[in-house]
Amino acid sequence: MSSRIIVFGAGGRAGRRAVAEAVARGHQVTAVVRNPSSYQDLAGAGVSVVPGDVTDAESVAAVSAGHDAAISAAGRMDMDSSEFYVSAAHALLDGLARAGVGRLVLIGIGSVLETAPGVAVHDTPGFPEEARAFSLGHSAELDVLRAAETDIDWLVIAPPPVVLDNEAARTGRYRTGGAQVLPVGDGGAEGFSYADLAVALVDEAETPKHHRSLVAVAA
């Protein structure tokens, strides 16, 4: 059944893949970017490109009205990671609630997953400090979501802690877990593609199976 899905951060690699996956399934998609004139290539059958600020609840509410689910692939490298992700989490929960959108699926980062009980990848010895600071922003976002008193049914999907493949073809297959890094699958491959991450995102936007949690995905 066709739904209306709004994608924040639609101009990035993950966002573009999510838009394409949703449209391919027959959904109507609103692609939210900061500057639509730079992303007109996103526009097409089933896709409307609109300006919006994921860190501003008023903006989120205005663009989200009338949608069935939201996906957030938003990120910014020109501001502090914690400041951005905390602001975005608050704004999404507030704005989507005002707009009557009950489902929110966010892209997390694999480095927040645990390698051992209570030990995140970004806390392991030798993890690069700059990457750790970025990962801690995602951790702070999770803290906001977990502490929120909200009716929004949110979910954070975290791919493996590796560089995702933007060229690999969509397989439509993935495994899910909990808050721990998933072991390498039977095929022995550690990698994961943006295309299959998009499949997981749209699956959960269409038919929620996980709720108010951090879920690892892998090939």
Coordinates of C-alpha atoms in Angstrom, one line a residue:
M1 CA 0.0 0.0 0.0
S2 CA 1.3 3.4 -1.0
S3 CA 2.4 5.7 1.9
R4 CA 3.7 9.2 2.2
I5 CA 7.3 9.2 3.5
I6 CA 9.4 12.2 4.4
V7 CA 13.2 11.9 4.2
F8 CA 15.3 14.4 6.0
G9 CA 18.9 14.8 4.7
A10 CA 17.8 13.5 1.4
G11 CA 20.8 14.9 -0.5
G12 CA 23.4 12.6 1.1
R13 CA 24.4 9.1 0.0
A14 CA 22.1 7.4 2.5
G15 CA 19.3 9.9 2.0
R16 CA 19.3 9.5 -1.8
R17 CA 19.2 5.7 -1.5
A18 CA 16.3 5.9 0.9
V19 CA 14.4 8.2 -1.5
A20 CA 15.1 5.9 -4.4
E21 CA 14.1 2.8 -2.5
A22 CA 10.8 4.3 -1.3
V23 CA 9.9 5.6 -4.7
A24 CA 10.6 2.2 -6.3
R25 CA 8.1 0.7 -3.9
G26 CA 5.4 3.1 -5.0
H27 CA 5.5 5.6 -2.1
Q28 CA 5.1 9.3 -2.4
V29 CA 8.3 10.9 -1.0
T30 CA 9.1 14.4 0.3
A31 CA 12.9 14.9 0.1
V32 CA 14.0 17.6 2.6
V33 CA 17.2 19.4 2.0
R34 CA 18.6 22.7 3.2
N35 CA 18.9 24.2 -0.3
P36 CA 16.6 22.6 -2.9
S37 CA 18.2 24.5 -5.8
S38 CA 21.3 22.3 -5.3
Y39 CA 19.3 19.0 -5.3
Q40 CA 16.9 19.4 -8.2
D41 CA 18.2 16.1 -9.6
L42 CA 16.2 14.4 -6.7
A43 CA 12.9 15.7 -8.1
G44 CA 10.9 13.4 -10.3
A45 CA 7.9 11.1 -10.4
G46 CA 6.8 10.5 -6.8
V47 CA 9.4 12.9 -5.3
S48 CA 8.9 16.5 -4.1
V49 CA 12.0 18.4 -3.0
V50 CA 11.4 21.0 -0.2
P51 CA 13.6 23.1 2.0
G52 CA 13.7 22.3 5.7
D53 CA 15.9 22.4 8.8
V54 CA 16.0 19.2 10.8
T55 CA 17.2 21.1 13.9
D56 CA 14.1 23.3 14.0
A57 CA 10.9 21.9 15.3
E58 CA 8.7 24.5 13.5
S59 CA 10.4 23.6 10.2
V60 CA 10.0 19.8 10.8
A61 CA 6.3 20.2 11.7
A62 CA 5.6 22.4 8.6
V63 CA 7.1 20.0 6.1
S64 CA 5.9 16.8 7.8
A65 CA 2.2 17.3 7.9
G66 CA 0.2 14.7 6.0
H67 CA 3.0 12.0 6.0
D68 CA 2.8 8.5 7.4
A69 CA 6.4 8.0 8.4
A70 CA 9.7 9.9 8.5
I71 CA 13.3 8.8 7.8
S72 CA 16.2 10.9 9.0
A73 CA 19.5 10.6 7.2
A74 CA 20.5 14.1 8.1
G75 CA 24.1 15.0 9.2
R76 CA 26.3 18.1 9.2
M77 CA 30.0 18.3 9.2
D78 CA 30.1 22.1 9.7
M79 CA 29.0 22.1 13.3
D80 CA 29.7 20.1 16.5
S81 CA 28.3 16.6 16.2
S82 CA 26.7 16.5 19.6
E83 CA 25.1 19.9 19.1
F84 CA 23.7 18.8 15.7
Y85 CA 22.3 15.4 16.6
V86 CA 20.9 16.5 20.0
S87 CA 19.1 19.4 18.3
A88 CA 17.9 17.2 15.5
A89 CA 16.5 14.6 17.9
H90 CA 14.6 17.2 19.9
A91 CA 13.3 18.9 16.8
L92 CA 12.2 15.7 15.1
L93 CA 10.3 14.4 18.2
D94 CA 8.6 17.8 18.7
G95 CA 7.9 18.6 15.1
L96 CA 6.7 15.2 14.0
A97 CA 4.4 15.0 17.0
R98 CA 2.9 18.3 16.0
A99 CA 2.4 17.1 12.5
G100 CA 0.8 13.8 13.5
V101 CA 3.6 11.6 12.1
G102 CA 3.9 8.6 14.4
R103 CA 6.9 6.7 13.0
L104 CA 10.5 7.9 12.9
V105 CA 13.4 5.8 11.5
L106 CA 16.9 7.3 12.0
I107 CA 20.3 6.2 10.6
G108 CA 22.8 5.6 13.4
I109 CA 26.5 4.8 13.2
G110 CA 28.2 1.5 13.7
S111 CA 30.7 2.9 16.2
V112 CA 28.0 3.3 18.9
L113 CA 27.3 -0.4 18.8
E114 CA 28.9 -2.6 21.6
T115 CA 31.8 -4.9 21.0
A116 CA 31.4 -6.2 24.6
P117 CA 28.7 -5.5 27.2
G118 CA 28.9 -1.8 28.0
V119 CA 31.8 -1.1 25.6
A120 CA 31.0 0.8 22.4
V121 CA 33.2 0.6 19.4
H122 CA 34.2 4.2 19.8
D123 CA 35.5 3.4 23.3
T124 CA 37.9 0.6 22.2
P125 CA 41.7 1.3 22.4
G126 CA 43.1 3.1 19.4
F127 CA 39.8 4.3 18.0
P128 CA 40.6 7.7 16.2
E129 CA 39.7 10.7 18.4
E130 CA 38.1 12.7 15.6
A131 CA 35.9 9.8 14.6
R132 CA 35.1 9.3 18.3
A133 CA 33.9 12.8 18.7
F134 CA 31.5 12.4 15.8
S135 CA 30.3 9.1 17.1
L136 CA 29.6 10.6 20.5
G137 CA 27.2 12.9 18.8
H138 CA 25.2 9.9 17.7
S139 CA 25.3 8.6 21.3
A140 CA 24.0 11.9 22.6
E141 CA 21.1 11.6 20.0
L142 CA 20.3 8.1 21.4
D143 CA 20.3 9.5 24.9
V144 CA 17.7 12.1 23.9
L145 CA 15.5 9.6 22.2
R146 CA 15.6 7.1 25.1
A147 CA 14.8 9.7 27.7
A148 CA 12.0 11.4 25.7
E149 CA 8.4 11.1 26.9
T150 CA 6.9 10.9 23.4
D151 CA 4.3 9.0 21.4
I152 CA 6.7 8.9 18.5
D153 CA 7.6 5.3 17.7
W154 CA 11.3 5.9 16.9
L155 CA 14.0 3.5 15.8
V156 CA 17.8 3.9 15.2
I157 CA 19.3 1.6 12.6
A158 CA 23.1 1.2 12.8
P159 CA 25.0 -0.3 9.9
P160 CA 28.4 -2.1 10.6
P161 CA 31.3 0.1 11.8
V162 CA 32.9 0.1 8.3
V163 CA 32.8 2.5 5.4
L164 CA 29.6 1.7 3.5
D165 CA 29.7 0.8 -0.2
N166 CA 28.0 3.3 -2.4
E167 CA 28.5 1.3 -5.6
A168 CA 27.3 -2.1 -4.6
A169 CA 24.1 -3.3 -6.1
R170 CA 21.0 -3.7 -3.9
T171 CA 20.5 -7.3 -2.7
G172 CA 17.4 -6.7 -0.6
R173 CA 18.9 -8.9 2.1
Y174 CA 20.2 -7.9 5.6
R175 CA 20.4 -9.3 9.1
T176 CA 19.2 -7.4 12.2
G177 CA 20.4 -7.6 15.8
G178 CA 20.4 -5.5 18.9
A179 CA 22.8 -3.0 20.2
Q180 CA 25.9 -5.2 19.6
V181 CA 28.0 -5.4 16.5
L182 CA 26.7 -8.3 14.5
P183 CA 29.3 -11.1 13.7
V184 CA 30.4 -11.5 10.2
G185 CA 27.8 -13.5 8.2
D186 CA 28.2 -16.9 6.5
G187 CA 29.5 -15.2 3.4
G188 CA 32.5 -13.8 5.3
A189 CA 31.9 -10.2 4.1
E190 CA 32.2 -7.4 6.6
G191 CA 31.0 -4.7 4.2
F192 CA 27.5 -3.3 3.8
S193 CA 26.0 -1.2 1.1
Y194 CA 24.0 2.1 1.2
A195 CA 21.5 0.3 -1.1
D196 CA 20.7 -2.4 1.5
L197 CA 20.7 0.1 4.3
A198 CA 18.0 1.9 2.4
V199 CA 16.0 -1.4 2.2
A200 CA 16.2 -1.7 6.0
L201 CA 15.1 1.9 6.5
V202 CA 12.1 1.7 4.2
D203 CA 11.1 -1.7 5.5
E204 CA 10.9 -0.3 9.0
A205 CA 9.1 2.9 7.8
E206 CA 6.5 0.7 6.0
T207 CA 6.0 -2.1 8.5
P208 CA 7.6 -1.4 11.9
K209 CA 9.1 -4.5 13.5
H210 CA 11.5 -2.8 16.0
H211 CA 10.5 -0.1 18.4
R212 CA 12.2 2.6 20.5
S213 CA 15.6 0.9 20.3
L214 CA 19.0 0.8 18.6
V215 CA 19.1 -2.0 16.0
A216 CA 22.3 -3.2 14.2
V217 CA 22.0 -4.3 10.6
A218 CA 24.6 -6.2 8.5
A219 CA 24.9 -8.2 5.3

